[in-house]
Amino acid sequence: MLRTHKVPEMTLSNAWQILRLCVAEMIGTAILNFAVVRAVEHPPEHSAAFLIVPIALTLSIWIAGPISGGHINPAVTLALCSSRLVSFIYLPIYWLSQFFGALMGAALAHGFTVGMLNDTAVIRAVAMANQTTAGSQGYVGQFFGLHLAAELTTTTMLLLTVLVSADSKRPSDWGSHGFYTSLAVGMMALIIGLFFGSELACFVNPVVALGLSIVLGLKSGFWAHIIGPLLASLVAALLFQFMFCADAGLKRTKACLCVSNYDYSTDLSPRDPIALPDK
């Protein structure tokens, strides 16, 4: 298995593992985008709509996790790279895989819609998609700051869940591995959906917004949904290093930002840690 926190050696075995990583990320992102586009073009009942995408996200992470780590989101990859848990050399590999997976899933879902509906219904479905994802006018340039703030807030919440779950130094009683990681991330996605509902679109994933824009022909003013999650990945990475990881603090944050051969496994705990009182 690849050690993604290090630069890989150029061997045939590593090339095969990188190919597996790409395919896993493509399939995982495709599953997520398929669910999103189908929910937009063929909306289920109101209560079910809040469950479909988080469940799809949970299962996508579960499927891809053992192979690629189950990022399924460019913002997640950037947060892990910024925290030095994944080498930046993998960033373009993950991003390209996620981009093509998003297009594949969105195109497949839209293809089902086209096949099931006549031309008039397709036009109505696309119009509904524009109304659903841009109902608060985030796609036409108005309230850009509101959408940016919403994406920044919700994506930071999601990415902190991812980062603390990926912390190898986390106490075993609070360990979050395998299915529990995917479940935790899916639950956070559900909470985010319940926070805003259909009133304010929060994708927390740039390639989801991009896939909807390209495949469904949505309006182009969607930069808040691209910029917000990427900015949130940097905010979440800093919060993780400074506050939430096992030996968090200024020393850990400085090392992450300034040390070229930074290794997260190095113990940077303070020599005289503050003892928490017993309950």
Short mmCIF file of C-alpha atoms in Angstrom, two decimals:
data_model
loop_
_atom_site.label_atom_id
_atom_site.label_comp_id
_atom_site.label_asym_id
_atom_site.label_seq_id
_atom_site.Cartn_x
_atom_site.Cartn_y
_atom_site.Cartn_z
CA MET A 1 0.00 0.00 0.00
CA LEU A 2 1.21 3.51 -0.80
CA ARG A 3 2.54 5.70 1.98
CA THR A 4 0.93 8.88 0.75
CA HIS A 5 2.70 11.07 3.31
CA LYS A 6 5.97 10.44 1.44
CA VAL A 7 7.13 10.95 -2.15
CA PRO A 8 6.73 7.53 -3.84
CA GLU A 9 9.60 5.66 -5.45
CA MET A 10 9.21 5.09 -9.18
CA THR A 11 8.58 1.35 -9.21
CA LEU A 12 6.11 -0.80 -11.11
CA SER A 13 4.41 -1.75 -7.86
CA ASN A 14 3.91 1.89 -6.86
CA ALA A 15 2.63 2.76 -10.35
CA TRP A 16 0.00 0.05 -9.99
CA GLN A 17 -1.01 1.35 -6.55
CA ILE A 18 -1.30 4.91 -7.90
CA LEU A 19 -3.54 3.62 -10.70
CA ARG A 20 -5.71 1.87 -8.09
CA LEU A 21 -5.82 5.12 -6.11
CA CYS A 22 -7.02 7.04 -9.19
CA VAL A 23 -9.72 4.50 -10.02
CA ALA A 24 -10.94 4.37 -6.40
CA GLU A 25 -11.24 8.17 -6.21
CA MET A 26 -12.98 8.32 -9.60
CA ILE A 27 -15.54 5.68 -8.64
CA GLY A 28 -16.14 7.13 -5.18
CA THR A 29 -16.63 10.67 -6.52
CA ALA A 30 -18.81 9.33 -9.35
CA ILE A 31 -21.13 7.61 -6.84
CA LEU A 32 -21.48 10.83 -4.85
CA ASN A 33 -22.13 13.00 -7.93
CA PHE A 34 -24.57 10.48 -9.34
CA ALA A 35 -26.63 10.78 -6.14
CA VAL A 36 -26.44 14.59 -6.15
CA VAL A 37 -27.51 15.00 -9.78
CA ARG A 38 -30.31 12.45 -9.49
CA ALA A 39 -31.57 14.21 -6.35
CA VAL A 40 -31.51 17.55 -8.17
CA GLU A 41 -33.13 16.40 -11.41
CA HIS A 42 -35.57 13.94 -9.85
CA PRO A 43 -36.17 15.25 -6.32
CA PRO A 44 -37.36 12.62 -3.81
CA GLU A 45 -39.63 13.34 -0.90
CA HIS A 46 -38.41 16.16 1.31
CA SER A 47 -37.30 13.91 4.19
CA ALA A 48 -35.49 11.47 1.89
CA ALA A 49 -33.59 14.26 0.13
CA PHE A 50 -31.57 14.96 3.28
CA LEU A 51 -30.53 11.30 3.56
CA ILE A 52 -29.59 10.36 0.00
CA VAL A 53 -26.42 12.44 -0.41
CA PRO A 54 -24.96 11.76 3.10
CA ILE A 55 -25.58 8.02 2.64
CA ALA A 56 -23.93 8.15 -0.79
CA LEU A 57 -20.97 9.99 0.74
CA THR A 58 -20.67 7.44 3.56
CA LEU A 59 -20.67 4.52 1.14
CA SER A 60 -18.26 6.24 -1.26
CA ILE A 61 -15.72 6.70 1.53
CA TRP A 62 -16.30 3.11 2.66
CA ILE A 63 -15.64 1.77 -0.85
CA ALA A 64 -12.58 3.89 -1.70
CA GLY A 65 -11.12 4.21 1.80
CA PRO A 66 -8.82 1.15 1.92
CA ILE A 67 -7.29 2.05 -1.46
CA SER A 68 -7.11 5.84 -1.66
CA GLY A 69 -8.15 7.00 1.79
CA GLY A 70 -11.59 7.92 0.44
CA HIS A 71 -11.02 11.66 -0.01
CA ILE A 72 -13.82 12.05 -2.62
CA ASN A 73 -13.41 15.82 -2.34
CA PRO A 74 -10.62 18.19 -3.52
CA ALA A 75 -11.04 20.22 -0.33
CA VAL A 76 -10.36 17.10 1.77
CA THR A 77 -7.21 16.38 -0.23
CA LEU A 78 -5.99 19.96 0.13
CA ALA A 79 -6.67 19.90 3.89
CA LEU A 80 -4.72 16.65 4.32
CA CYS A 81 -1.84 17.99 2.22
CA SER A 82 -1.83 21.30 4.12
CA SER A 83 -1.67 19.33 7.38
CA ARG A 84 1.27 17.38 5.92
CA LEU A 85 -0.59 14.10 6.37
CA VAL A 86 -0.43 13.56 2.59
CA SER A 87 2.43 14.66 0.33
CA PHE A 88 1.62 17.54 -2.02
CA ILE A 89 2.92 15.44 -4.91
CA TYR A 90 -0.35 13.49 -4.70
CA LEU A 91 -2.54 16.62 -4.90
CA PRO A 92 -2.86 16.78 -8.73
CA ILE A 93 -3.34 12.99 -8.87
CA TYR A 94 -6.27 13.15 -6.46
CA TRP A 95 -7.76 16.29 -8.00
CA LEU A 96 -7.72 14.96 -11.56
CA SER A 97 -9.26 11.67 -10.46
CA GLN A 98 -11.98 13.47 -8.51
CA PHE A 99 -12.71 15.83 -11.42
CA PHE A 100 -13.14 13.04 -13.96
CA GLY A 101 -15.14 10.98 -11.47
CA ALA A 102 -17.47 13.93 -10.86
CA LEU A 103 -18.05 14.36 -14.59
CA MET A 104 -18.60 10.64 -15.05
CA GLY A 105 -21.16 10.39 -12.24
CA ALA A 106 -23.00 13.57 -13.21
CA ALA A 107 -23.12 12.59 -16.90
CA LEU A 108 -24.39 9.09 -16.08
CA ALA A 109 -27.14 10.44 -13.83
CA HIS A 110 -28.15 13.04 -16.42
CA GLY A 111 -28.16 10.32 -19.08
CA PHE A 112 -30.73 8.38 -17.07
CA THR A 113 -32.86 11.51 -16.82
CA VAL A 114 -32.68 12.11 -20.57
CA GLY A 115 -33.54 8.50 -21.26
CA MET A 116 -36.52 8.49 -18.91
CA LEU A 117 -38.06 11.84 -19.80
CA ASN A 118 -39.19 13.43 -23.03
CA ASP A 119 -37.67 16.68 -24.31
CA THR A 120 -40.16 18.90 -22.51
CA ALA A 121 -39.63 17.14 -19.21
CA VAL A 122 -35.85 17.37 -19.59
CA ILE A 123 -36.08 21.12 -20.07
CA ARG A 124 -38.29 21.31 -16.99
CA ALA A 125 -35.84 19.16 -14.99
CA VAL A 126 -32.88 21.37 -15.94
CA ALA A 127 -34.89 24.46 -15.02
CA MET A 128 -35.73 22.81 -11.68
CA ALA A 129 -32.05 22.02 -11.15
CA ASN A 130 -31.17 25.67 -11.74
CA GLN A 131 -33.89 26.73 -9.32
CA THR A 132 -32.90 24.18 -6.66
CA THR A 133 -29.17 24.84 -6.63
CA ALA A 134 -29.50 28.57 -7.24
CA GLY A 135 -32.75 29.28 -5.47
CA SER A 136 -31.09 31.83 -3.23
CA GLN A 137 -29.40 33.38 -6.30
CA GLY A 138 -25.91 32.19 -5.46
CA TYR A 139 -25.36 31.26 -9.10
CA VAL A 140 -26.32 34.64 -10.55
CA GLY A 141 -23.77 36.62 -8.59
CA GLN A 142 -26.00 37.98 -5.83
CA PHE A 143 -25.31 37.23 -2.16
CA PHE A 144 -21.86 35.95 -3.12
CA GLY A 145 -20.55 36.75 0.36
CA LEU A 146 -23.38 34.83 2.01
CA HIS A 147 -22.70 31.72 -0.05
CA LEU A 148 -18.96 32.03 0.48
CA ALA A 149 -19.44 32.29 4.25
CA ALA A 150 -21.81 29.30 4.24
CA GLU A 151 -19.38 27.16 2.23
CA LEU A 152 -16.44 28.25 4.41
CA THR A 153 -18.28 27.42 7.64
CA THR A 154 -19.83 24.10 6.62
CA THR A 155 -16.76 22.78 4.79
CA THR A 156 -14.53 23.65 7.77
CA MET A 157 -16.85 21.58 9.98
CA LEU A 158 -16.72 18.66 7.55
CA LEU A 159 -12.94 18.80 7.12
CA LEU A 160 -12.27 18.95 10.85
CA THR A 161 -14.26 15.71 11.13
CA VAL A 162 -12.06 14.20 8.42
CA LEU A 163 -8.78 15.39 9.95
CA VAL A 164 -9.46 14.25 13.50
CA SER A 165 -10.58 10.89 12.10
CA ALA A 166 -7.30 10.60 10.19
CA ASP A 167 -5.19 11.40 13.28
CA SER A 168 -3.05 8.32 13.95
CA LYS A 169 -2.17 9.71 17.40
CA ARG A 170 -5.76 9.95 18.54
CA PRO A 171 -6.38 7.97 21.78
CA SER A 172 -7.66 4.47 21.08
CA ASP A 173 -10.88 5.12 23.01
CA TRP A 174 -11.63 7.91 20.55
CA GLY A 175 -10.21 6.16 17.50
CA SER A 176 -12.15 6.51 14.28
CA HIS A 177 -11.11 4.09 11.57
CA GLY A 178 -12.71 2.30 8.67
CA PHE A 179 -16.48 2.43 8.61
CA TYR A 180 -16.62 4.69 11.67
CA THR A 181 -14.72 7.37 9.74
CA SER A 182 -17.11 7.21 6.81
CA LEU A 183 -20.06 7.20 9.21
CA ALA A 184 -18.77 10.27 11.07
CA VAL A 185 -18.25 12.20 7.83
CA GLY A 186 -21.66 11.14 6.51
CA MET A 187 -23.34 12.26 9.75
CA MET A 188 -21.65 15.66 9.50
CA ALA A 189 -22.87 15.97 5.89
CA LEU A 190 -26.39 15.18 7.12
CA ILE A 191 -26.15 17.87 9.80
CA ILE A 192 -24.97 20.40 7.20
CA GLY A 193 -27.93 19.53 4.97
CA LEU A 194 -30.34 19.95 7.87
CA PHE A 195 -28.76 23.30 8.78
CA PHE A 196 -29.56 24.97 5.47
CA GLY A 197 -31.98 22.68 3.62
CA SER A 198 -32.84 23.95 0.15
CA GLU A 199 -32.67 27.60 1.18
CA LEU A 200 -28.91 27.92 0.77
CA ALA A 201 -26.90 25.56 -1.42
CA CYS A 202 -23.83 24.22 0.41
CA PHE A 203 -21.99 21.64 -1.69
CA VAL A 204 -18.84 21.50 0.56
CA ASN A 205 -17.19 19.91 -2.49
CA PRO A 206 -15.89 21.90 -5.49
CA VAL A 207 -16.21 19.07 -8.01
CA VAL A 208 -19.89 18.57 -7.15
CA ALA A 209 -20.61 22.21 -8.03
CA LEU A 210 -18.39 21.91 -11.11
CA GLY A 211 -20.04 18.69 -12.27
CA LEU A 212 -23.51 20.19 -11.94
CA SER A 213 -22.38 23.28 -13.85
CA ILE A 214 -20.81 21.39 -16.76
CA VAL A 215 -23.29 18.54 -17.21
CA LEU A 216 -26.55 20.39 -16.48
CA GLY A 217 -25.47 23.71 -18.00
CA LEU A 218 -26.10 25.67 -14.85
CA LYS A 219 -25.23 29.36 -14.75
CA SER A 220 -21.57 30.19 -14.41
CA GLY A 221 -21.54 32.41 -11.31
CA PHE A 222 -20.71 29.59 -8.94
CA TRP A 223 -17.31 30.71 -7.63
CA ALA A 224 -18.44 30.82 -4.01
CA HIS A 225 -18.95 27.05 -4.16
CA ILE A 226 -15.46 26.56 -5.59
CA ILE A 227 -13.47 29.07 -3.52
CA GLY A 228 -15.25 28.49 -0.20
CA PRO A 229 -14.37 24.79 0.28
CA LEU A 230 -10.76 25.32 -0.81
CA LEU A 231 -10.31 28.19 1.66
CA ALA A 232 -11.97 26.05 4.32
CA SER A 233 -9.40 23.31 3.76
CA LEU A 234 -6.63 25.71 4.79
CA VAL A 235 -8.59 26.95 7.81
CA ALA A 236 -9.35 23.38 8.92
CA ALA A 237 -5.71 22.34 8.49
CA LEU A 238 -4.52 25.20 10.72
CA LEU A 239 -7.19 24.50 13.34
CA PHE A 240 -6.24 20.82 13.36
CA GLN A 241 -2.53 21.51 13.87
CA PHE A 242 -3.07 24.26 16.44
CA MET A 243 -6.01 22.92 18.44
CA PHE A 244 -7.27 19.43 17.62
CA CYS A 245 -4.45 16.97 16.90
CA ALA A 246 -2.95 14.88 19.72
CA ASP A 247 0.01 17.22 20.39
CA ALA A 248 -1.55 20.39 19.00
CA GLY A 249 -0.03 23.77 19.63
CA LEU A 250 2.10 26.55 18.22
CA LYS A 251 5.15 24.29 17.97
CA ARG A 252 3.27 21.75 15.87
CA THR A 253 1.79 24.48 13.65
CA LYS A 254 5.18 26.13 13.06
CA ALA A 255 6.74 22.78 12.17
CA CYS A 256 3.93 22.02 9.72
CA LEU A 257 4.32 25.38 7.99
CA CYS A 258 8.09 25.79 8.06
CA VAL A 259 9.89 22.42 8.20
CA SER A 260 10.54 21.00 4.73
CA ASN A 261 10.91 17.36 5.85
CA TYR A 262 8.05 17.57 8.34
CA ASP A 263 6.88 14.22 9.70
CA TYR A 264 3.57 14.17 11.55
CA SER A 265 4.61 11.06 13.52
CA THR A 266 7.30 13.09 15.34
CA ASP A 267 6.29 13.78 18.93
CA LEU A 268 6.01 17.54 19.48
CA SER A 269 4.16 17.40 22.80
CA PRO A 270 5.11 20.04 25.37
CA ARG A 271 7.55 18.76 27.98
CA ASP A 272 5.25 19.74 30.82
CA PRO A 273 1.74 19.07 29.51
CA ILE A 274 -1.19 20.45 31.45
CA ALA A 275 -2.87 17.63 33.36
CA LEU A 276 -6.65 17.53 33.03
CA PRO A 277 -8.53 17.04 36.32
CA ASP A 278 -10.15 13.67 36.90
CA LYS A 279 -13.90 13.58 36.81
#
